Short mmCIF file of N, CA and C in Angstrom, two decimals:
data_model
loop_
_atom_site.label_atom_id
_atom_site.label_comp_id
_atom_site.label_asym_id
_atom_site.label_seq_id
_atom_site.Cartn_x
_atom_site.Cartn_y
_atom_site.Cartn_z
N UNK A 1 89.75 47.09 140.21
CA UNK A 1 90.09 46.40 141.42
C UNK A 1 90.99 45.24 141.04
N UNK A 2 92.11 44.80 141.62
CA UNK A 2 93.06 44.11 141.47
C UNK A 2 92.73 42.77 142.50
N UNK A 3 93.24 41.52 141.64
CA UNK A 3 92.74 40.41 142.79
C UNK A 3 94.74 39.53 142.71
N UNK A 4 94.69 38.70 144.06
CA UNK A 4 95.91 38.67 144.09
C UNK A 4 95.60 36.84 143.39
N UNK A 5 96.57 36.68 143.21
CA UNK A 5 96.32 34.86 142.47
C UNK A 5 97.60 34.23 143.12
N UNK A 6 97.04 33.19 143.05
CA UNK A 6 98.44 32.05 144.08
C UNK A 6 99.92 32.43 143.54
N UNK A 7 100.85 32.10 143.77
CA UNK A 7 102.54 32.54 143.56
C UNK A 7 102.84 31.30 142.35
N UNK A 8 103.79 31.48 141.60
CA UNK A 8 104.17 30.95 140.44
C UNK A 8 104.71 29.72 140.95
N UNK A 9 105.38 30.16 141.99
CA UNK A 9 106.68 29.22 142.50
C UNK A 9 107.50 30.02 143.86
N UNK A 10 107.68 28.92 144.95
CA UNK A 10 108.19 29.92 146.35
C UNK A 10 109.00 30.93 146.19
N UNK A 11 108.74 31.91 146.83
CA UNK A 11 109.66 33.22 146.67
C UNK A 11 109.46 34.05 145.51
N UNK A 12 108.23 33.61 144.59
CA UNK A 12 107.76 34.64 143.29
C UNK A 12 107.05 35.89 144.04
N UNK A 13 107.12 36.82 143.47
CA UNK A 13 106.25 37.59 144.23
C UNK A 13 104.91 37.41 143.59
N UNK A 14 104.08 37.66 143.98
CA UNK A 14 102.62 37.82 143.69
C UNK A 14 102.58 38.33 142.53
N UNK A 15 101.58 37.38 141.66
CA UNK A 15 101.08 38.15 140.58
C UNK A 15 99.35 39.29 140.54
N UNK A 16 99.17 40.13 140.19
CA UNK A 16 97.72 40.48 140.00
C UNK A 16 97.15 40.80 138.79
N UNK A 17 95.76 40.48 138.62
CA UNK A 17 95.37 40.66 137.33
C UNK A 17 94.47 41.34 137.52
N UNK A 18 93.99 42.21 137.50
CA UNK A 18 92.75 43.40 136.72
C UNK A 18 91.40 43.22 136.62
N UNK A 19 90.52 43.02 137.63
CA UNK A 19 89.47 42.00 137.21
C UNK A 19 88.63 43.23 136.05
N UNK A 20 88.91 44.08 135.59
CA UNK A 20 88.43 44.55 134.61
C UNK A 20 89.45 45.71 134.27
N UNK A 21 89.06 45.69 132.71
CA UNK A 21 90.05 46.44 131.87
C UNK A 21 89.33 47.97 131.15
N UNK A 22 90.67 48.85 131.00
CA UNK A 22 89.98 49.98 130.52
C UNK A 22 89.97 49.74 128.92
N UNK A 23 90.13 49.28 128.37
CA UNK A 23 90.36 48.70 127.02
C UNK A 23 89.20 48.72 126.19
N UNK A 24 88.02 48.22 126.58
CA UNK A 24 86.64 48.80 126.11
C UNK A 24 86.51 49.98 125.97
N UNK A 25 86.67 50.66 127.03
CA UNK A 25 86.28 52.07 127.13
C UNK A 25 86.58 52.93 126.09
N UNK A 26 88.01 52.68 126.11
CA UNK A 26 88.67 53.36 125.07
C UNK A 26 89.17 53.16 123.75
N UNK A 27 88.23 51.91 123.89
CA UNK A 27 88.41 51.50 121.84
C UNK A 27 87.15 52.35 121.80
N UNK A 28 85.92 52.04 122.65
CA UNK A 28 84.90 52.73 122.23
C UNK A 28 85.20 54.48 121.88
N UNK A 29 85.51 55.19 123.03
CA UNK A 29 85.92 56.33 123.12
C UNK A 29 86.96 56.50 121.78
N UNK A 30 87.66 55.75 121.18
CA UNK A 30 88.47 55.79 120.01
C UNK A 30 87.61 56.05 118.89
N UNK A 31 86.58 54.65 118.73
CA UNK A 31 85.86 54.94 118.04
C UNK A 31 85.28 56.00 117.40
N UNK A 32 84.35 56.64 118.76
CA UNK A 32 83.17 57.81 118.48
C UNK A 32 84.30 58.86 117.66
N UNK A 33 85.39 58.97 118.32
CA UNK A 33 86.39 60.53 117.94
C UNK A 33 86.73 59.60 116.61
N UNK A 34 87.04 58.76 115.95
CA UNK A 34 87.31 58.73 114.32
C UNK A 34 86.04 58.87 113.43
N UNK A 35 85.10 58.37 113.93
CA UNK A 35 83.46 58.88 113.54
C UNK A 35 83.04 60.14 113.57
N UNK A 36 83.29 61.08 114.30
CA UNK A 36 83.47 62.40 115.25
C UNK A 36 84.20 63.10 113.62
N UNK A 37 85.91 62.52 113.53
CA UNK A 37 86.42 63.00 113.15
C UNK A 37 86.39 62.90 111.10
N UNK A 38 86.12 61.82 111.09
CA UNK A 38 85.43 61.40 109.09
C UNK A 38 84.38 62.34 108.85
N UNK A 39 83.16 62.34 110.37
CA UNK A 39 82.00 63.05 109.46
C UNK A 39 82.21 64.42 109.30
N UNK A 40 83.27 64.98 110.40
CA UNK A 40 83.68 66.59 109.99
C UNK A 40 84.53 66.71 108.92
N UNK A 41 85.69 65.68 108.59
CA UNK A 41 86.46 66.10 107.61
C UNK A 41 85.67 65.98 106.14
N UNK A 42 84.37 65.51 106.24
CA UNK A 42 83.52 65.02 104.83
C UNK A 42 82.80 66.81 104.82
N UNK A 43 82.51 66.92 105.75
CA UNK A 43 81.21 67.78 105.72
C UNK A 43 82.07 69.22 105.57
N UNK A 44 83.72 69.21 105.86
CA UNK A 44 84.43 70.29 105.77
C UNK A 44 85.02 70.41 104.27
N UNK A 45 85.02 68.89 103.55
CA UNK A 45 85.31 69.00 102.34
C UNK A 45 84.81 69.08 100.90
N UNK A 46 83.24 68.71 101.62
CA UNK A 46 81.57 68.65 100.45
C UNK A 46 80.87 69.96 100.64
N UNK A 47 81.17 70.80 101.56
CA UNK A 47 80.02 71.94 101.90
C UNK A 47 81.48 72.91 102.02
N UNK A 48 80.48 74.00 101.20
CA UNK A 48 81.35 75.72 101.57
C UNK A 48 80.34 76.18 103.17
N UNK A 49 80.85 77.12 103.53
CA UNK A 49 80.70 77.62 104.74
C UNK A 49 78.94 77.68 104.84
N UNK A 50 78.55 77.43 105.61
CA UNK A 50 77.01 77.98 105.96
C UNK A 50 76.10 77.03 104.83
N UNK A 51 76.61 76.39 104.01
CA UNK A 51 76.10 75.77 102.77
C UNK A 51 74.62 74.57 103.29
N UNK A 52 73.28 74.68 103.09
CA UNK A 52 72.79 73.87 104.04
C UNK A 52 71.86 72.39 102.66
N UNK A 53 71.76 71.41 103.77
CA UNK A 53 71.79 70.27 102.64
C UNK A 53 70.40 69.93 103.54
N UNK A 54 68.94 70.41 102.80
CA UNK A 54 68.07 69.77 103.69
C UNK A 54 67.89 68.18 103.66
N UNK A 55 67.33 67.43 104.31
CA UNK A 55 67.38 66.12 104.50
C UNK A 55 65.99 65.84 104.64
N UNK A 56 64.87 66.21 105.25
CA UNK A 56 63.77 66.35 106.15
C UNK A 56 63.02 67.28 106.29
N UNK A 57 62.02 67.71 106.53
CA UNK A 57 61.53 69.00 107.10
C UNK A 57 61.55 69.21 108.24
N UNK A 58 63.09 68.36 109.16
CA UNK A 58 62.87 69.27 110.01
C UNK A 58 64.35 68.73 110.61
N UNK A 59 65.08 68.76 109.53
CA UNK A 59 66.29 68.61 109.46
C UNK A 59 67.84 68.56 108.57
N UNK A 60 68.24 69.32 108.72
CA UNK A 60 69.42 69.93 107.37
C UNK A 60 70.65 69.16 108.07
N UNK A 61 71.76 69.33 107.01
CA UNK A 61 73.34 69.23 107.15
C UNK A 61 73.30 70.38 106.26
N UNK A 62 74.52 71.23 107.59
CA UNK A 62 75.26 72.15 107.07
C UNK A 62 76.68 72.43 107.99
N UNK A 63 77.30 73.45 107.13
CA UNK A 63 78.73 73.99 107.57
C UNK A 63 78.46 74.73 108.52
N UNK A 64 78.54 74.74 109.70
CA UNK A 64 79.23 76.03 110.33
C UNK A 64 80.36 75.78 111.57
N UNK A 65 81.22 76.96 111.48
CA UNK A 65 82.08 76.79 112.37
C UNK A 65 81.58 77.42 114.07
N UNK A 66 82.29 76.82 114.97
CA UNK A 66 81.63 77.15 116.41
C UNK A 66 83.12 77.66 117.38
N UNK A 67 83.63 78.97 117.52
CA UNK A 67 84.82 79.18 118.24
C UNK A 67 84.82 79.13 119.57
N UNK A 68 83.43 79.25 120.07
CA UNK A 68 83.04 78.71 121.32
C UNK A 68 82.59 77.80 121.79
N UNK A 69 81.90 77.48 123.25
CA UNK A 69 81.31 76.36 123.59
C UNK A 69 79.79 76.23 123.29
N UNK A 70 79.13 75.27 123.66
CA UNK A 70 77.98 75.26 123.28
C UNK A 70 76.89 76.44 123.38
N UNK A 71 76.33 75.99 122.78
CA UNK A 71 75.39 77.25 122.14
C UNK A 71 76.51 78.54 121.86
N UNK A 72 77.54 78.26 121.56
CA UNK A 72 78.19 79.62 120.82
C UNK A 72 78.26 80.04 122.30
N UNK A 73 78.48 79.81 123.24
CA UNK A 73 79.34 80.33 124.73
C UNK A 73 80.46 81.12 124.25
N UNK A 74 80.28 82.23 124.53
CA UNK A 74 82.06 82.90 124.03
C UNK A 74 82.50 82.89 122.65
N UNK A 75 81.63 82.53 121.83
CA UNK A 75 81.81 82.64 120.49
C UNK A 75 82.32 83.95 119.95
N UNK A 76 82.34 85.32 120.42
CA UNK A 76 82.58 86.53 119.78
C UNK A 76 83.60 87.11 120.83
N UNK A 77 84.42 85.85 121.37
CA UNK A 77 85.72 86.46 121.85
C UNK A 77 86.31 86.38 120.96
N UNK A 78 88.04 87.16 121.64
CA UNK A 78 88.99 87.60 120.69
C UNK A 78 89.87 86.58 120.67
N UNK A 79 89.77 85.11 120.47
CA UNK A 79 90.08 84.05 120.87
C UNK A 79 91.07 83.16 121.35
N UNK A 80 90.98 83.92 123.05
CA UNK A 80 91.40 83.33 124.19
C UNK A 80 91.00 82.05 124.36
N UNK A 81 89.41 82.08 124.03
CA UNK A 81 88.85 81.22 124.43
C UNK A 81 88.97 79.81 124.02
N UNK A 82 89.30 79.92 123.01
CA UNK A 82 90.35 78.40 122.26
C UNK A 82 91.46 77.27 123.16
N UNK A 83 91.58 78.83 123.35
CA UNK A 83 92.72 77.60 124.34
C UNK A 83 92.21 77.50 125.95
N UNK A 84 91.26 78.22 126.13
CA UNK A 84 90.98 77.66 127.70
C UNK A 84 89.82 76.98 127.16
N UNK A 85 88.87 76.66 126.41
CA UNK A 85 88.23 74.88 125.91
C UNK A 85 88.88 74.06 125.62
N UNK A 86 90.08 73.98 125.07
CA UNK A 86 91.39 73.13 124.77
C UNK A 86 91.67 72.57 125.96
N UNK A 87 91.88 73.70 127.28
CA UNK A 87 92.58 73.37 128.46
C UNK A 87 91.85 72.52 129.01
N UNK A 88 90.28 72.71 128.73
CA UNK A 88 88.93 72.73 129.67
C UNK A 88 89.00 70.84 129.00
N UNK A 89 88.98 70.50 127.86
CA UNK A 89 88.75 69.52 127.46
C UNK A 89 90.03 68.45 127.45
N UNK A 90 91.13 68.87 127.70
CA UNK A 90 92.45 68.63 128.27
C UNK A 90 92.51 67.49 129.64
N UNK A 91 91.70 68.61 130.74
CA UNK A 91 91.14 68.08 131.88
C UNK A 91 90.55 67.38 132.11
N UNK A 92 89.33 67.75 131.33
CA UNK A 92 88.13 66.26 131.29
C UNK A 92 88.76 65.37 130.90
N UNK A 93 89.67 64.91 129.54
CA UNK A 93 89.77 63.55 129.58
C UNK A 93 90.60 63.31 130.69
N UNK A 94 91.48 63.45 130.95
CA UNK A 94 92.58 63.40 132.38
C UNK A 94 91.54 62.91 133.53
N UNK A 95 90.77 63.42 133.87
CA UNK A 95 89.87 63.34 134.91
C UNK A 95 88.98 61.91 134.42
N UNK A 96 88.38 61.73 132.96
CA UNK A 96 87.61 60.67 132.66
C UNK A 96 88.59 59.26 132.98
N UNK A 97 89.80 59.63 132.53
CA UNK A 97 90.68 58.24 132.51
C UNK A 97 91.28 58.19 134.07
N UNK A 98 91.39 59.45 134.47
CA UNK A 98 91.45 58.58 136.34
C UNK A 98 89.95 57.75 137.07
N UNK A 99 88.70 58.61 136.54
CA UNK A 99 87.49 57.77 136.72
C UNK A 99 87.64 56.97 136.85
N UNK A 100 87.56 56.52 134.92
CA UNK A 100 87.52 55.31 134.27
C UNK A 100 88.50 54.14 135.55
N UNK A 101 89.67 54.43 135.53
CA UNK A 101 90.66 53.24 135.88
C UNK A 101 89.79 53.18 137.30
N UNK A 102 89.73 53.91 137.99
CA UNK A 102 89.36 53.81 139.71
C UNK A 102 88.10 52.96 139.58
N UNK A 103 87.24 53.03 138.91
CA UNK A 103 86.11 52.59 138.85
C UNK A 103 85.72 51.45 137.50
N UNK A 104 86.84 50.80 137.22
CA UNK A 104 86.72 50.45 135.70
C UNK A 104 85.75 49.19 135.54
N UNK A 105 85.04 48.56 136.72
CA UNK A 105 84.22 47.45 136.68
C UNK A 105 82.48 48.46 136.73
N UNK A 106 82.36 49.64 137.22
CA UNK A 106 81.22 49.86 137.05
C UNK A 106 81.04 50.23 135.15
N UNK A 107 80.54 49.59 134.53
CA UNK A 107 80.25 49.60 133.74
C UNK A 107 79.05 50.70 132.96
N UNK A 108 78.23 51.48 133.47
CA UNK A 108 77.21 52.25 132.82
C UNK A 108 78.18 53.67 133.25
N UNK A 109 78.50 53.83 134.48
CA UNK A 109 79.49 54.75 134.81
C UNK A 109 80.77 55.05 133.64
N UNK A 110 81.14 54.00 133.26
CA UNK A 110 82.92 54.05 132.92
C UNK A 110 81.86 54.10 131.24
N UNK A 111 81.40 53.78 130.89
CA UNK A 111 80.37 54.12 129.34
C UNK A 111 80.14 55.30 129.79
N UNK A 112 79.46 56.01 129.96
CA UNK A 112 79.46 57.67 130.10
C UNK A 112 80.18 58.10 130.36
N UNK A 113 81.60 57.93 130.90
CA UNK A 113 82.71 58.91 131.00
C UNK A 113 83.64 58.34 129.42
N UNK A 114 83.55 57.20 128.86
CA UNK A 114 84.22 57.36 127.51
C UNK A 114 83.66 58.43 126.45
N UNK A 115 82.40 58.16 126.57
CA UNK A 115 81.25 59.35 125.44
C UNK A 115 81.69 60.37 126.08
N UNK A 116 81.99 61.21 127.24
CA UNK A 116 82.05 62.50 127.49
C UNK A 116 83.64 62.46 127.05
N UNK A 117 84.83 61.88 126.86
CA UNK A 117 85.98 61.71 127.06
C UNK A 117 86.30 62.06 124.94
N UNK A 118 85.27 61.15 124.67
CA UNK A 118 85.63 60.98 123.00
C UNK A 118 84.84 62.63 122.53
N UNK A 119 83.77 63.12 123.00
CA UNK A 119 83.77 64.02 122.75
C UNK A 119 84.24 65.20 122.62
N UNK A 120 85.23 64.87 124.16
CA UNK A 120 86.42 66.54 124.45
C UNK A 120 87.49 66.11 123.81
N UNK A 121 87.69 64.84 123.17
CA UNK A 121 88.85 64.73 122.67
C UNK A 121 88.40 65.07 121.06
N UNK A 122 87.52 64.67 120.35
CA UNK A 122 87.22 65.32 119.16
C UNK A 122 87.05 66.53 119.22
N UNK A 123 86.47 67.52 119.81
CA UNK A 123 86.12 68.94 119.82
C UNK A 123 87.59 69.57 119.87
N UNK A 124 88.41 68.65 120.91
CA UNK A 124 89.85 69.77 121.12
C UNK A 124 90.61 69.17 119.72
N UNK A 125 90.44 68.57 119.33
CA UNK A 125 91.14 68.03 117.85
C UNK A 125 90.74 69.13 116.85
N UNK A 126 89.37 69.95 116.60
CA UNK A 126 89.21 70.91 115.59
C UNK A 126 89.83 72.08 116.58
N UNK A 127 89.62 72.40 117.48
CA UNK A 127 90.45 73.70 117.91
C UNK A 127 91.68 73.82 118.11
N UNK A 128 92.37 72.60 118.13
CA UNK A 128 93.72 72.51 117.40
C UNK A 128 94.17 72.62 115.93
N UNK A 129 93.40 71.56 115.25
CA UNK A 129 93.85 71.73 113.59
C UNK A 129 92.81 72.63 113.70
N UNK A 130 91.83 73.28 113.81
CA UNK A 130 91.46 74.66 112.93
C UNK A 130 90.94 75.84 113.20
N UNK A 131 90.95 75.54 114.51
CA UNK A 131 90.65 76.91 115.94
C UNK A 131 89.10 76.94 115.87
N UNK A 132 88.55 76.27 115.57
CA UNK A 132 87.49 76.14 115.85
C UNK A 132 86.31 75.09 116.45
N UNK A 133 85.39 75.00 116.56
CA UNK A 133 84.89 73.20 116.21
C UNK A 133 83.72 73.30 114.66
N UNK A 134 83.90 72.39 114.46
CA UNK A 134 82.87 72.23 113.39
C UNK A 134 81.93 71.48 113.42
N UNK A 135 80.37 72.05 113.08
CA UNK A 135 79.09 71.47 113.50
C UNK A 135 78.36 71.34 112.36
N UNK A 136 77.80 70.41 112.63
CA UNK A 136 76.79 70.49 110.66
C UNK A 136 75.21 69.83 111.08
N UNK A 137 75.33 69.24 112.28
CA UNK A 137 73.95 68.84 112.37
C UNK A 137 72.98 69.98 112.66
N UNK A 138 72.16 69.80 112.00
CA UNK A 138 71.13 71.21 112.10
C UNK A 138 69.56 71.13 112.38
N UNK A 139 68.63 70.69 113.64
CA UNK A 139 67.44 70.28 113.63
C UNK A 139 66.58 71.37 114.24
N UNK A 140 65.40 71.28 113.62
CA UNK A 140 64.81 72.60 113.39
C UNK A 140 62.69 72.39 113.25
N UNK A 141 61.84 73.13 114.07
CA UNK A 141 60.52 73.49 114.08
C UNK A 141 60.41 74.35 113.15
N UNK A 142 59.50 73.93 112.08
CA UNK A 142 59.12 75.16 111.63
C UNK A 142 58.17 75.72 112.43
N UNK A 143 58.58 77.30 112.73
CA UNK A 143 57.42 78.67 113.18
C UNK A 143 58.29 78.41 114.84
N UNK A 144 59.27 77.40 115.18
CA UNK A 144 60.26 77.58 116.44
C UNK A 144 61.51 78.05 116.08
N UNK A 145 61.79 77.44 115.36
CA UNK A 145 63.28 77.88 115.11
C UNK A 145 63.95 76.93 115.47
N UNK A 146 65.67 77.15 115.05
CA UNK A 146 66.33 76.35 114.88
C UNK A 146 67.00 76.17 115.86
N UNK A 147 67.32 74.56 116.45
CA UNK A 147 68.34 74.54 117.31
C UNK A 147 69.66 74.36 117.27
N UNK A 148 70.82 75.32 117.95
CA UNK A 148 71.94 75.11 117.38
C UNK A 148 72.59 73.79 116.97
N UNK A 149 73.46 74.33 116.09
CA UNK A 149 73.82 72.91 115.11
C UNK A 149 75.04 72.45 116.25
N UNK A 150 75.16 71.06 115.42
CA UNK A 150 76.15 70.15 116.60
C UNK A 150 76.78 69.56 115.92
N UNK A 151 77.68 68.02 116.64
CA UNK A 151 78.10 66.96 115.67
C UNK A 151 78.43 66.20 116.71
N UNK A 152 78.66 65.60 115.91
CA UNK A 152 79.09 63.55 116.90
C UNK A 152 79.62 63.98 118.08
N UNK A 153 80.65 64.60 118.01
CA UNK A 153 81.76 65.16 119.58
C UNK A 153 80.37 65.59 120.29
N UNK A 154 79.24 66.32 120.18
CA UNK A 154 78.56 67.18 121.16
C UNK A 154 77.71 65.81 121.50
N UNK A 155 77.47 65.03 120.84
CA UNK A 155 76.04 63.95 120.74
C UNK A 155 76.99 63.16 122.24
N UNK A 156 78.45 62.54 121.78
CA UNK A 156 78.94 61.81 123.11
C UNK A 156 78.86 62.63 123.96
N UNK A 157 79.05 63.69 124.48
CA UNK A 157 79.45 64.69 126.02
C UNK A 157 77.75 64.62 126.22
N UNK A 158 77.17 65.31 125.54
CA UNK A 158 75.19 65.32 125.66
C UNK A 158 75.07 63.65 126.48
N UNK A 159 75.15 62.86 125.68
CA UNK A 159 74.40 61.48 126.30
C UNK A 159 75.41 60.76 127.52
N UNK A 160 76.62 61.48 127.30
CA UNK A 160 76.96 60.47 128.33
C UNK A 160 77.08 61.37 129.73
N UNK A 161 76.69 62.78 129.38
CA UNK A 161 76.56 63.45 130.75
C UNK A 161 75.13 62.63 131.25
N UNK A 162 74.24 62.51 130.20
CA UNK A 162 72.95 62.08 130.57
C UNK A 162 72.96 60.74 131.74
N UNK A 163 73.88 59.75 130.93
CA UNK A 163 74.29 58.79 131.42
C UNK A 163 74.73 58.43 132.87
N UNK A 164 76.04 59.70 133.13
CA UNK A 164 76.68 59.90 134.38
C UNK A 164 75.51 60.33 135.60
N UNK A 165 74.43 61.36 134.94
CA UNK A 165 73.59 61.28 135.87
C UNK A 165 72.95 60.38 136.30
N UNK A 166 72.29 59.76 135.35
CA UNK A 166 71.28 58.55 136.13
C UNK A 166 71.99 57.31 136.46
N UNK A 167 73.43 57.13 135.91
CA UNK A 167 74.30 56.12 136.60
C UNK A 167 74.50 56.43 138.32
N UNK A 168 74.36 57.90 138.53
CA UNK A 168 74.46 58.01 139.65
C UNK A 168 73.26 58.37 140.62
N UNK A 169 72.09 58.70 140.12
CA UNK A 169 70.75 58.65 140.50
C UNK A 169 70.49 57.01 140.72
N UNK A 170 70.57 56.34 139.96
CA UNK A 170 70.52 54.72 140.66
C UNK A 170 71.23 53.79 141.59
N UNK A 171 72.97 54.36 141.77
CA UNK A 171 73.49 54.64 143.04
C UNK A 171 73.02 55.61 144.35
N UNK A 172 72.33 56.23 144.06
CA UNK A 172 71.67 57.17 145.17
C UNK A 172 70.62 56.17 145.26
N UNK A 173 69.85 55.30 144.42
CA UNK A 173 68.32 54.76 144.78
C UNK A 173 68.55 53.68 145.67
N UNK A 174 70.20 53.01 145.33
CA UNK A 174 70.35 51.92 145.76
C UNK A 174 70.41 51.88 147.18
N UNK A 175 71.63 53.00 148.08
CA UNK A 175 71.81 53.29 148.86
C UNK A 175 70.44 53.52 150.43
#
């Protein structure tokens, strides 16, 4: 939202200033995707494929590549599908940064659309450089099984969808 401030001098036109900036948003959102992007280029350059590094008992780092969307969505296409998650994550940020600006003083709002924003922007960064995404987090029940592996890009879109909801469940409470 823009506020107008007194004139410099007669006949200046109006100045306005921004009573809030997208500039947070997107150092943060900068952030997560170079974090996003170190821990894949480490884990793509210390581990061969499938290679698993337990940590825990009930938690590994390993390699694997993901050509689809979550949970391996479309993973065993003939890969079309690259470029319409490319497209898909293309959009979202486009869409996060018109949010973001329209709304840039709600603050828990405009934080969950950077985490969903840094995430589609790291994920479409490996299906560009390598047609794939790359996941290494690996957490796991023994006698349940394992849940598919992830990484930083999935952790922002996960929490800040979480986010967007109850940012807007407490606008619904308010109302």
């Amino acid at each position: 939202m823009a506020t107008k401030t007194k004139k410099a001098s007669p006949g200046a036109k109006p100045v306005y200033q921004s009573s809030a900036s997208l500039f947070p948003w997107l150092g943060l959102a900068m952030i997560l995707v170079l974090l996003d992007q170190v821990t894949k280029l480490t884990v793509e350059r210390t581990f061969a494929y499938a290679e698993t590094l337990p940590i825990t008992s009930f938690f590994n780092l390993i390699k694997v590549y993901n050509p689809g969307a979550a949970f391996s969505f479309l993973g065993d296409a003939s890969g079309w599908q690259r470029w319409l998650f490319l497209g898909i994550a293309i959009g979202a940020v486009g869409f996060c940064l018109y949010m973001m600006k329209k709304n840039a003083s709600q603050r828990l709002f405009c934080f969950a659309l950077a985490l969903i924003m840094a995430g589609a922007i790291g994920n479409g960064i490996d299906r560009v450089v390598h047609g794939h995404v790359i996941d290494f987090l690996d957490f796991y029940w023994k006698g349940i099984g394992h849940f598919p592996a992830f990484n930083i890009a999935d952790i922002g879109i996960s929490v800040g969808a979480f986010l967007f909801v109850l940012d807007e469940l407490r606008r619904v409470n308010k109302s």
